[in-house]
Coordinates of C-alpha atoms and ligand atoms in Angstrom, one line a residue:
M1 CA 15.5 76.0 94.7
S2 CA 18.8 75.2 96.3
Y3 CA 20.9 72.1 95.4
L4 CA 20.1 70.2 98.6
T5 CA 16.5 71.0 98.4
V6 CA 16.4 69.5 94.9
N7 CA 18.2 66.4 96.3
Q8 CA 15.7 65.9 99.0
F9 CA 12.8 66.8 96.7
I10 CA 13.7 64.0 94.4
R11 CA 14.9 61.5 97.0
Y12 CA 11.7 61.7 98.9
G13 CA 9.5 62.0 95.8
G14 CA 9.1 64.9 93.5
A15 CA 5.7 66.6 93.0
G16 CA 4.6 64.1 90.4
I17 CA 5.7 61.2 92.5
R18 CA 3.7 62.6 95.5
R19 CA 0.7 62.9 93.3
Q20 CA 1.1 59.4 92.1
M21 CA 1.1 58.1 95.7
R22 CA -2.1 60.1 96.4
E23 CA -3.8 58.6 93.4
N24 CA -2.5 55.1 94.2
G25 CA -3.3 55.6 97.8
K26 CA -6.6 53.9 97.7
N27 CA -5.1 51.0 95.9
G28 CA -2.4 50.9 98.5
G29 CA 1.3 51.0 98.0
I30 CA 4.2 50.3 100.3
A31 CA 5.6 53.1 102.5
I32 CA 9.3 52.6 103.2
L33 CA 10.7 54.5 106.1
D34 CA 14.3 55.3 105.5
F35 CA 16.7 55.0 108.4
G36 CA 19.8 55.7 106.2
S37 CA 20.7 52.3 104.8
Q38 CA 22.6 52.2 101.5
Y39 CA 20.0 49.6 100.5
T40 CA 16.8 51.6 101.0
Q41 CA 16.4 52.3 97.2
L42 CA 17.1 48.7 96.5
I43 CA 14.0 47.8 98.6
A44 CA 12.0 50.2 96.5
R45 CA 13.4 48.8 93.3
R46 CA 12.6 45.2 94.3
I47 CA 9.0 46.3 95.0
R48 CA 8.9 48.0 91.5
E49 CA 10.0 44.6 90.0
F50 CA 6.8 43.2 91.4
E51 CA 4.8 46.1 89.8
V52 CA 3.7 47.4 93.2
Y53 CA 3.9 51.1 94.0
S54 CA 6.2 52.2 96.8
E55 CA 7.3 55.5 98.3
I56 CA 10.4 56.2 100.4
L57 CA 9.7 58.6 103.3
P58 CA 12.2 60.0 105.8
W59 CA 12.2 58.0 109.1
N60 CA 10.8 61.1 110.9
A61 CA 7.8 61.5 108.6
S62 CA 4.8 62.1 110.9
L63 CA 2.3 59.3 111.5
G64 CA -0.3 61.5 109.8
R65 CA 1.8 61.9 106.7
I66 CA 2.4 58.1 106.5
M67 CA -1.2 57.1 107.0
E68 CA -2.5 59.7 104.6
K69 CA -1.0 57.4 101.9
S70 CA -3.2 54.5 103.0
P71 CA -0.3 52.2 102.7
R72 CA -1.0 48.4 102.4
G73 CA 2.3 47.8 104.2
I74 CA 5.1 49.6 105.9
I75 CA 8.8 48.7 105.6
L76 CA 11.3 50.0 108.1
S77 CA 14.7 50.0 106.4
G78 CA 18.2 49.3 107.8
G79 CA 20.4 52.1 109.0
P80 CA 23.8 52.8 110.4
R81 CA 22.8 53.8 114.0
S82 CA 22.2 51.9 117.3
T83 CA 18.7 52.0 118.7
S84 CA 19.9 53.3 122.0
G85 CA 23.0 55.2 120.8
P86 CA 23.2 59.0 120.4
G87 CA 21.1 60.4 117.7
A88 CA 19.2 57.2 117.2
P89 CA 16.3 57.6 114.8
L90 CA 13.3 56.5 116.7
I91 CA 9.7 56.4 115.6
D92 CA 6.3 56.8 117.2
G93 CA 5.4 53.3 118.5
S94 CA 1.8 53.7 117.5
L95 CA 2.9 53.1 113.9
L96 CA 3.3 49.4 114.8
D97 CA -0.1 49.2 116.5
G98 CA -2.7 49.6 113.8
S99 CA -3.7 46.9 111.3
V100 CA -1.1 47.6 108.6
P101 CA 1.5 44.9 108.1
V102 CA 5.1 45.9 109.0
L103 CA 8.4 44.5 107.8
G104 CA 11.5 45.5 109.7
I105 CA 14.8 45.0 108.1
C106 CA 18.2 45.1 110.0
Y107 CA 18.0 48.4 112.0
G108 CA 14.2 48.3 111.4
M109 CA 14.1 44.9 113.0
Q110 CA 16.0 46.1 116.0
L111 CA 13.9 49.2 116.3
I112 CA 10.7 47.1 116.5
A113 CA 12.2 45.1 119.4
H114 CA 13.4 48.2 121.1
I115 CA 10.0 49.9 120.9
R116 CA 8.1 46.8 122.0
G117 CA 10.2 46.3 125.1
G118 CA 12.8 43.8 123.9
S119 CA 16.5 44.4 124.2
V120 CA 19.1 45.3 121.6
K121 CA 22.8 45.1 122.4
K122 CA 26.1 45.3 120.7
G123 CA 27.0 41.7 119.6
R124 CA 30.2 40.1 120.5
R125 CA 31.2 40.4 116.9
G126 CA 29.4 41.8 113.9
E127 CA 28.0 39.7 111.0
Y128 CA 29.0 41.1 107.6
G129 CA 28.4 39.5 104.2
R130 CA 27.1 36.1 103.4
T131 CA 25.8 34.3 106.5
R132 CA 24.0 31.0 107.0
V133 CA 20.5 31.3 108.6
I134 CA 18.4 28.5 109.9
F135 CA 14.6 28.9 110.2
S136 CA 12.7 27.0 112.8
E137 CA 9.0 27.8 112.5
G138 CA 9.1 28.1 108.7
D139 CA 5.8 26.5 108.0
N140 CA 3.9 29.0 110.1
E141 CA 5.5 32.2 108.7
K142 CA 3.9 33.5 105.6
I143 CA 7.1 35.3 104.7
L144 CA 8.9 31.9 104.4
R145 CA 6.5 30.5 101.8
G146 CA 8.7 28.4 99.4
V147 CA 11.9 29.2 101.4
P148 CA 14.0 26.2 102.5
K149 CA 14.9 25.7 106.2
A150 CA 18.5 27.0 105.8
I151 CA 19.7 29.7 103.3
D152 CA 22.6 32.0 102.8
V153 CA 21.7 35.7 103.5
W154 CA 23.4 39.1 103.4
M155 CA 24.0 40.5 106.8
S156 CA 25.5 43.8 107.7
H157 CA 25.1 44.5 111.5
W158 CA 26.9 44.8 114.8
D159 CA 24.0 45.2 117.1
E160 CA 21.6 42.3 117.7
V161 CA 18.3 41.6 119.3
R162 CA 19.2 39.9 122.6
Q163 CA 15.8 39.6 124.1
L164 CA 12.6 39.5 122.2
P165 CA 9.5 41.6 123.2
D166 CA 6.7 39.8 124.9
G167 CA 4.6 37.7 122.4
A168 CA 7.3 37.7 119.7
V169 CA 8.1 34.4 118.0
R170 CA 11.7 33.8 117.0
F171 CA 11.8 31.8 113.7
G172 CA 15.3 32.2 112.5
E173 CA 18.9 32.4 113.8
S174 CA 22.3 32.6 112.2
E175 CA 24.9 29.9 112.7
S176 CA 26.4 32.0 115.5
G177 CA 23.0 31.8 117.4
T178 CA 22.1 35.5 116.7
C179 CA 18.4 36.2 116.3
A180 CA 17.8 36.5 112.5
A181 CA 14.0 36.6 112.3
Y182 CA 11.0 37.0 114.5
S183 CA 7.3 37.9 114.1
M184 CA 4.7 39.5 116.3
D185 CA 1.0 40.2 116.4
G186 CA 0.0 37.0 114.6
G187 CA 2.4 37.5 111.7
R188 CA 1.3 41.1 111.0
I189 CA 4.8 42.3 112.1
T190 CA 7.8 40.5 110.6
A191 CA 11.3 41.4 111.5
L192 CA 14.5 40.2 109.7
Q193 CA 18.0 40.9 110.7
F194 CA 19.3 40.2 107.2
H195 CA 18.6 42.0 103.9
P196 CA 16.1 40.2 101.7
E197 CA 16.5 43.1 99.1
V198 CA 20.2 42.3 98.4
D199 CA 20.8 39.8 95.6
T200 CA 23.1 37.6 97.7
T201 CA 20.2 36.7 100.0
E202 CA 18.9 33.4 98.6
Y203 CA 15.1 33.5 98.2
G204 CA 15.1 37.3 99.0
R205 CA 12.8 38.0 96.1
E206 CA 10.4 35.3 97.3
M207 CA 10.3 36.8 100.8
I208 CA 9.6 40.3 99.4
S209 CA 6.9 38.8 97.2
S210 CA 5.3 37.0 100.1
F211 CA 5.3 40.2 102.1
L212 CA 3.7 42.2 99.3
F213 CA 1.1 39.7 98.1
G214 CA 0.7 37.1 100.8
I215 CA 0.8 39.5 103.8
C216 CA -0.2 42.9 102.5
G217 CA -2.5 41.9 99.7
C218 CA -1.0 44.3 97.2
E219 CA -2.0 44.3 93.6
P220 CA 0.6 44.2 90.8
N221 CA -0.8 47.3 89.0
W222 CA 2.2 49.7 88.7
K223 CA 4.1 49.7 85.4
L224 CA 7.4 51.3 84.3
G225 CA 5.3 53.2 81.7
D226 CA 3.5 54.9 84.6
W227 CA 6.9 56.0 85.9
V228 CA 7.6 57.6 82.5
K229 CA 4.2 59.4 82.4
R230 CA 4.5 60.7 86.0
S231 CA 8.1 61.7 85.5
L232 CA 7.1 63.8 82.4
E233 CA 4.4 65.5 84.5
S234 CA 6.9 66.0 87.4
I235 CA 9.5 67.6 85.0
A236 CA 6.8 69.9 83.5
E237 CA 5.7 70.9 87.0
T238 CA 9.2 71.4 88.3
V239 CA 10.7 73.4 85.4
G240 CA 7.5 75.4 84.5
N241 CA 6.7 77.0 81.2
E242 CA 9.6 79.4 80.8
D243 CA 12.8 78.1 82.2
R244 CA 15.5 76.6 80.0
V245 CA 17.5 73.5 80.9
I246 CA 21.0 72.7 79.9
C247 CA 22.3 69.1 79.9
G248 CA 25.7 67.6 79.9
L249 CA 25.6 64.6 77.6
S250 CA 28.4 62.2 78.2
G251 CA 27.7 59.6 75.5
G252 CA 26.5 57.1 78.1
V253 CA 23.1 55.6 78.7
D254 CA 22.1 57.6 81.8
S255 CA 22.5 61.1 80.5
T256 CA 21.0 60.1 77.1
V257 CA 17.9 58.7 78.7
A258 CA 17.6 61.7 81.0
A259 CA 17.9 64.1 78.0
V260 CA 15.4 62.3 75.8
L261 CA 13.0 62.2 78.7
V262 CA 13.3 65.9 79.4
S263 CA 13.3 66.8 75.6
K264 CA 9.8 65.1 75.4
V265 CA 8.5 67.8 77.7
L266 CA 10.6 70.8 76.9
G267 CA 11.4 70.4 73.2
D268 CA 13.8 73.2 72.2
R269 CA 14.0 74.6 75.8
L270 CA 16.6 71.9 76.3
D271 CA 20.1 72.5 75.1
C272 CA 22.6 69.7 75.3
I273 CA 26.3 70.1 75.5
F274 CA 28.6 67.2 74.8
V275 CA 31.9 68.1 76.5
D276 CA 34.9 66.3 75.2
H277 CA 37.0 66.3 78.4
G278 CA 39.8 64.4 76.8
F279 CA 39.0 61.2 78.7
M280 CA 36.7 59.6 76.1
R281 CA 37.3 56.2 74.5
K282 CA 38.7 55.8 71.0
D283 CA 36.5 57.5 68.3
E284 CA 33.8 58.1 70.9
P285 CA 33.0 61.8 70.2
P286 CA 32.0 61.5 66.5
Q287 CA 30.1 58.2 67.2
V288 CA 28.0 59.6 70.0
L289 CA 27.3 62.9 68.2
E290 CA 25.9 61.0 65.3
M291 CA 23.7 59.0 67.6
Y292 CA 22.4 62.2 69.3
R293 CA 21.6 63.7 65.9
K294 CA 19.4 60.6 65.2
L295 CA 17.6 61.1 68.5
N296 CA 16.8 64.7 67.5
L297 CA 18.6 66.2 70.5
R298 CA 20.0 69.7 70.1
V299 CA 23.6 69.0 70.9
Y300 CA 26.6 71.4 70.9
H301 CA 30.0 69.8 70.8
V302 CA 32.6 71.5 73.0
D303 CA 36.2 70.3 73.0
E304 CA 37.6 71.2 76.3
S305 CA 40.2 68.5 76.6
E306 CA 43.2 70.9 77.0
R307 CA 41.4 72.6 79.9
F308 CA 40.6 69.4 81.7
L309 CA 44.1 68.0 81.1
A310 CA 45.7 71.1 82.5
A311 CA 43.4 71.1 85.5
V312 CA 44.2 67.5 86.5
K313 CA 47.9 67.8 85.6
D314 CA 49.1 67.3 89.1
A315 CA 46.4 65.1 90.5
V316 CA 47.1 61.5 91.2
N317 CA 44.8 61.0 94.2
P318 CA 41.5 59.4 92.9
E319 CA 39.2 61.7 94.9
K320 CA 41.2 64.8 93.9
K321 CA 40.9 63.8 90.2
R322 CA 37.1 63.3 90.6
K323 CA 36.6 66.6 92.4
I324 CA 38.6 68.6 89.8
I325 CA 36.9 67.0 86.9
G326 CA 33.4 67.5 88.5
E327 CA 34.1 71.1 89.2
T328 CA 35.6 71.9 85.8
F329 CA 32.5 70.3 84.2
V330 CA 30.1 72.6 86.1
R331 CA 32.2 75.6 85.2
V332 CA 32.1 74.6 81.5
F333 CA 28.3 74.3 81.7
E334 CA 27.9 77.6 83.4
A335 CA 30.0 79.3 80.6
E336 CA 28.0 77.5 77.9
A337 CA 24.7 78.3 79.6
R338 CA 25.5 82.0 79.3
K339 CA 26.1 81.5 75.6
F340 CA 22.9 79.7 74.9
G341 CA 20.5 81.9 76.8
L342 CA 19.7 81.8 80.5
A343 CA 19.5 78.2 81.6
K344 CA 18.2 77.9 85.1
W345 CA 18.5 74.2 85.4
L346 CA 21.4 71.7 85.0
L347 CA 20.1 68.3 83.9
Q348 CA 22.1 65.3 85.0
G349 CA 21.7 61.6 84.4
T350 CA 22.6 60.7 88.0
I351 CA 21.3 57.2 89.0
Y352 CA 21.0 55.7 92.4
P353 CA 24.3 53.8 92.6
D354 CA 26.0 57.2 92.0
V355 CA 24.2 58.7 94.9
I356 CA 25.0 56.0 97.5
E357 CA 28.6 55.7 96.6
S358 CA 29.0 59.4 96.9
G359 CA 27.8 59.1 100.5
F360 CA 24.6 61.1 100.4
V361 CA 22.5 58.7 102.3
G362 CA 24.3 58.7 105.5
G363 CA 27.2 56.3 104.9
D364 CA 30.9 56.8 104.1
V365 CA 32.0 58.3 100.8
I366 CA 33.2 55.4 98.7
K367 CA 34.0 57.5 95.7
S368 CA 32.6 60.8 94.6
H369 CA 30.8 60.1 91.3
H370 CA 31.6 63.1 89.3
N371 CA 28.0 64.0 88.6
V372 CA 27.2 64.0 92.3
G373 CA 30.1 64.6 94.7
G374 CA 32.2 67.0 92.7
L375 CA 29.7 69.8 92.4
P376 CA 30.9 73.1 93.8
E377 CA 28.9 74.6 96.6
D378 CA 28.4 78.0 94.8
M379 CA 27.0 76.4 91.7
K380 CA 24.7 78.9 90.0
M381 CA 22.2 76.5 88.4
S382 CA 19.7 74.2 90.1
L383 CA 20.0 70.5 89.5
L384 CA 17.4 68.4 87.7
E385 CA 18.0 64.7 88.2
P386 CA 14.9 62.8 86.9
I387 CA 16.4 59.3 87.0
R388 CA 18.2 59.7 90.4
E389 CA 16.1 56.9 92.1
L390 CA 16.6 54.3 89.3
F391 CA 19.1 51.5 88.7
K392 CA 20.9 51.0 85.5
D393 CA 18.7 48.2 84.1
E394 CA 15.6 50.2 84.9
V395 CA 17.1 53.2 83.0
R396 CA 17.7 50.9 80.0
R397 CA 14.1 49.7 80.1
I398 CA 12.9 53.2 80.3
G399 CA 15.2 54.1 77.4
S400 CA 13.6 51.4 75.4
L401 CA 10.1 52.7 76.2
L402 CA 11.4 56.1 74.9
D403 CA 12.5 54.4 71.6
I404 CA 16.2 54.9 72.1
P405 CA 18.0 52.3 69.9
D406 CA 19.6 49.3 71.5
E407 CA 23.0 50.3 70.1
M408 CA 23.0 53.1 72.7
L409 CA 21.2 51.4 75.5
K410 CA 23.4 48.3 75.5
R411 CA 26.6 50.3 75.7
H412 CA 28.6 49.3 78.7
P413 CA 28.5 51.8 81.6
F414 CA 31.2 54.4 81.4
P415 CA 32.0 56.7 84.4
G416 CA 31.5 60.4 84.1
P417 CA 35.3 61.1 84.6
G418 CA 36.0 58.6 81.8
L419 CA 39.4 57.2 81.3
A420 CA 40.7 59.6 84.0
V421 CA 39.7 57.0 86.7
R422 CA 41.1 54.1 84.6
C423 CA 44.5 55.7 84.0
L424 CA 46.2 55.4 87.4
G425 CA 48.9 57.9 88.1
N426 CA 49.5 61.0 85.9
L427 CA 47.0 61.9 83.3
E428 CA 49.4 62.6 80.4
R429 CA 48.1 62.6 76.9
G430 CA 50.4 59.8 75.8
R431 CA 49.3 57.5 78.6
L432 CA 45.7 58.3 77.9
D433 CA 46.2 57.5 74.2
A434 CA 47.9 54.2 75.1
L435 CA 44.9 53.3 77.3
R436 CA 42.5 54.2 74.5
E437 CA 44.2 51.9 72.1
A438 CA 44.4 49.0 74.5
D439 CA 40.7 49.4 75.5
A440 CA 39.6 49.5 71.9
I441 CA 41.5 46.2 71.2
F442 CA 39.9 44.5 74.3
I443 CA 36.4 45.7 73.4
S444 CA 36.7 44.8 69.7
E445 CA 37.8 41.3 70.6
I446 CA 35.0 40.9 73.1
K447 CA 32.5 42.0 70.3
S448 CA 34.1 39.6 67.8
A449 CA 33.7 36.8 70.3
G450 CA 29.9 37.7 70.6
L451 CA 30.3 38.3 74.3
Y452 CA 29.7 42.1 74.5
D453 CA 26.0 42.0 75.4
D454 CA 26.5 39.3 78.0
I455 CA 29.0 41.4 80.0
W456 CA 27.9 44.2 82.3
Q457 CA 31.1 46.2 81.8
A458 CA 34.5 45.5 80.3
F459 CA 37.5 47.8 80.1
C460 CA 41.2 48.3 80.4
V461 CA 43.0 50.0 83.2
L462 CA 46.5 51.5 82.7
L463 CA 48.8 51.0 85.8
P464 CA 51.9 53.1 86.4
V465 CA 53.8 49.9 87.0
R466 CA 56.7 49.2 84.7
S467 CA 58.3 45.9 84.0
V468 CA 61.1 44.5 81.9
G469 CA 60.3 42.7 78.7
V470 CA 62.0 41.8 75.4
A471 CA 60.7 42.6 71.9
G472 CA 62.8 41.3 69.1
D473 CA 66.3 41.6 70.6
V474 CA 65.4 44.8 72.4
R475 CA 64.8 45.3 76.1
T476 CA 61.5 47.0 76.8
Y477 CA 60.3 48.7 80.0
G478 CA 56.6 49.3 79.5
E479 CA 53.6 50.0 81.7
T480 CA 51.0 47.5 82.7
V481 CA 47.4 47.1 81.4
A482 CA 44.8 45.3 83.6
L483 CA 41.8 43.8 81.9
R484 CA 38.5 44.0 83.8
A485 CA 35.2 42.3 82.8
V486 CA 32.4 42.1 85.3
A487 CA 29.0 40.7 85.6
S488 CA 26.4 42.6 87.6
R489 CA 22.7 43.3 87.9
D490 CA 22.8 46.9 89.2
A491 CA 26.5 47.8 89.9
M492 CA 25.9 47.4 93.6
T493 CA 27.8 44.1 93.6
A494 CA 29.7 42.5 90.8
E495 CA 31.6 39.4 89.9
S496 CA 34.5 38.9 87.6
V497 CA 33.5 37.3 84.2
H498 CA 35.2 34.1 83.2
L499 CA 36.5 35.1 79.8
P500 CA 37.7 32.4 77.5
W501 CA 41.4 31.9 77.8
E502 CA 42.0 32.1 74.0
L503 CA 40.3 35.6 74.1
I504 CA 42.5 36.8 77.0
D505 CA 45.6 35.4 75.3
K506 CA 44.8 37.1 72.0
V507 CA 44.0 40.4 73.6
A508 CA 47.3 40.4 75.6
K509 CA 49.3 39.6 72.5
R510 CA 47.6 42.3 70.5
I511 CA 48.0 45.0 73.2
C512 CA 51.7 44.3 73.7
G513 CA 52.2 44.1 70.0
E514 CA 50.2 47.2 69.0
V515 CA 50.6 49.6 71.9
P516 CA 54.3 50.3 72.4
Q517 CA 53.9 51.9 75.8
V518 CA 52.5 48.6 77.3
G519 CA 54.8 45.8 78.3
R520 CA 52.6 43.5 80.3
V521 CA 48.9 42.6 80.5
V522 CA 47.3 41.2 83.7
I523 CA 43.7 40.4 84.5
D524 CA 41.7 41.7 87.5
V525 CA 39.5 38.9 88.9
T526 CA 38.3 40.8 92.0
G527 CA 34.6 41.0 92.9
K528 CA 32.7 44.0 94.3
P529 CA 32.9 43.9 97.3
P530 CA 35.7 44.0 98.2
A531 CA 36.8 46.0 95.2
T532 CA 34.8 48.5 93.3
I533 CA 34.2 48.1 89.6
E534 CA 36.4 51.1 88.5
W535 CA 39.9 51.2 90.0
E536 CA 39.6 54.8 91.2
Ligands
XMP601 P1 32.1 51.5 91.1 O1 33.5 51.7 90.6 O2 31.8 52.5 92.2 O3 31.1 51.7 89.9 O4 31.9 50.1 91.6 C1 29.8 51.4 89.9 C2 29.3 51.8 88.5 O5 29.2 53.2 88.3 C3 30.1 53.6 87.3 N1 30.8 54.8 87.8 C4 30.4 56.0 87.5 N2 29.4 56.5 86.8 N3 30.1 58.8 87.3 C5 29.3 57.9 86.7 O6 28.4 58.3 86.0 C6 31.2 58.3 88.0 O7 31.9 59.1 88.6 C7 31.3 56.9 88.2 N4 32.2 56.1 88.8 C8 31.9 54.8 88.6 C9 31.1 52.5 87.1 O8 31.6 52.5 85.8 C10 30.2 51.3 87.4 O9 29.4 50.9 86.3

């Protein structure tokens, strides 16, 4: 199976997932038609939160294929195109005609208007980010049950519905007067210009819940435990009875959960390789190896730090660093796979935010997550990515179902390329060691203050910015460390954490006192967006 085929296979549901939809079909799940929005998986995830089954299908799935699932409701996702522009993804209008409730979101909302004879035009200006919306017919719309008359929502569009189709009722508009919500066919079709699935939209969860239970009559009968069971079946079916799998363990939650999941099916047909690429945190390699031993994973420790350091020696550009590291990783695995017998599959703990930020769903590449974007085209192994559709907190909950200790599951996320993307500028060993020391100080102080578990992710970044200082009577000219601590639910958006000033002060003094290469400590208070969590 080629790489892209595996991607599509998993994105649109592996064999086990398809079987699940068939079995659930009679109970009815939600079919989500994907028009390429970066939020499509977020819609699926919100639905999972309500314990309702959903399946993402490509926008051009045939009517027969959609209806074979007996969906209780259909959601048309957002997407980057214009309904009348070149290459616009258009659907068979009869999908809107039956008795199944439909929810159109953003592009999906415009598409319904376009199909039903309304008009969609480019707006005078786009609406992006937090936008105020005012509802007019709130009492009549089931989707607005419990939702106030005016709320802040997340918008991301340029086109707008200028003229509604005949019979449509407009029940919401943004402050600029743009149509934000309408319904048709007695409330069976609901169309929203904003994204109820994004956390920033106030009452977004309530609207999704009203669609699922109030409008579609779904049952909350789908559990995360079912996901594990089906995923085990899917892995068994995909890999078969003979193939061997090799896995790159990084020490992080995602690859560990993926490996434990697969080891439940394959036992000793799974070989794990823990590659020390030289960009690990302080004392990380021995600590994680000990943890893996306790989890009964067969792990081989490979120290390839010299090779990685040599490969990225001249790379300063973030994308170049990521690509080189990703490629070196795969080459290491291929060499190891030859040593440990013939592995046909490369298991990776890719999760959904990695996929979207690497640009596989139709948008721009924001950054190539090393376990996604950096893969060479001539890779010899096929990819197995069983948790590709999940978000971090779901991965943690699944890890807990698999009896992985909290000590591992609660570790802050750490990017595949490690400190390489937190050490801006040249990746020299001395600079990496300085960053390791500074980071260890910051994290140990956060733990001593009892704040570690309340923070999504905290870390230090080393900046190639030198400034003048004085230590004793001696002039110093050290580099800068930025402290970053963020709160997030799923890494899609993040806010800076308000750390106690005493803590920041103590950390700054300790870093400057204990790490001679550092002369100044600053704090990064930028949210995501506009920044990303990692600096590179
Ligand atoms: P950004 O920086 O894109 O990060 O806001 C979102 C989350 O993903 C982590 N991250 C990565 N994880 N490989 C990974 O496995 C990567 O290349 C990578 N880059 C970022 C990041 O730490 C944050 O939690």
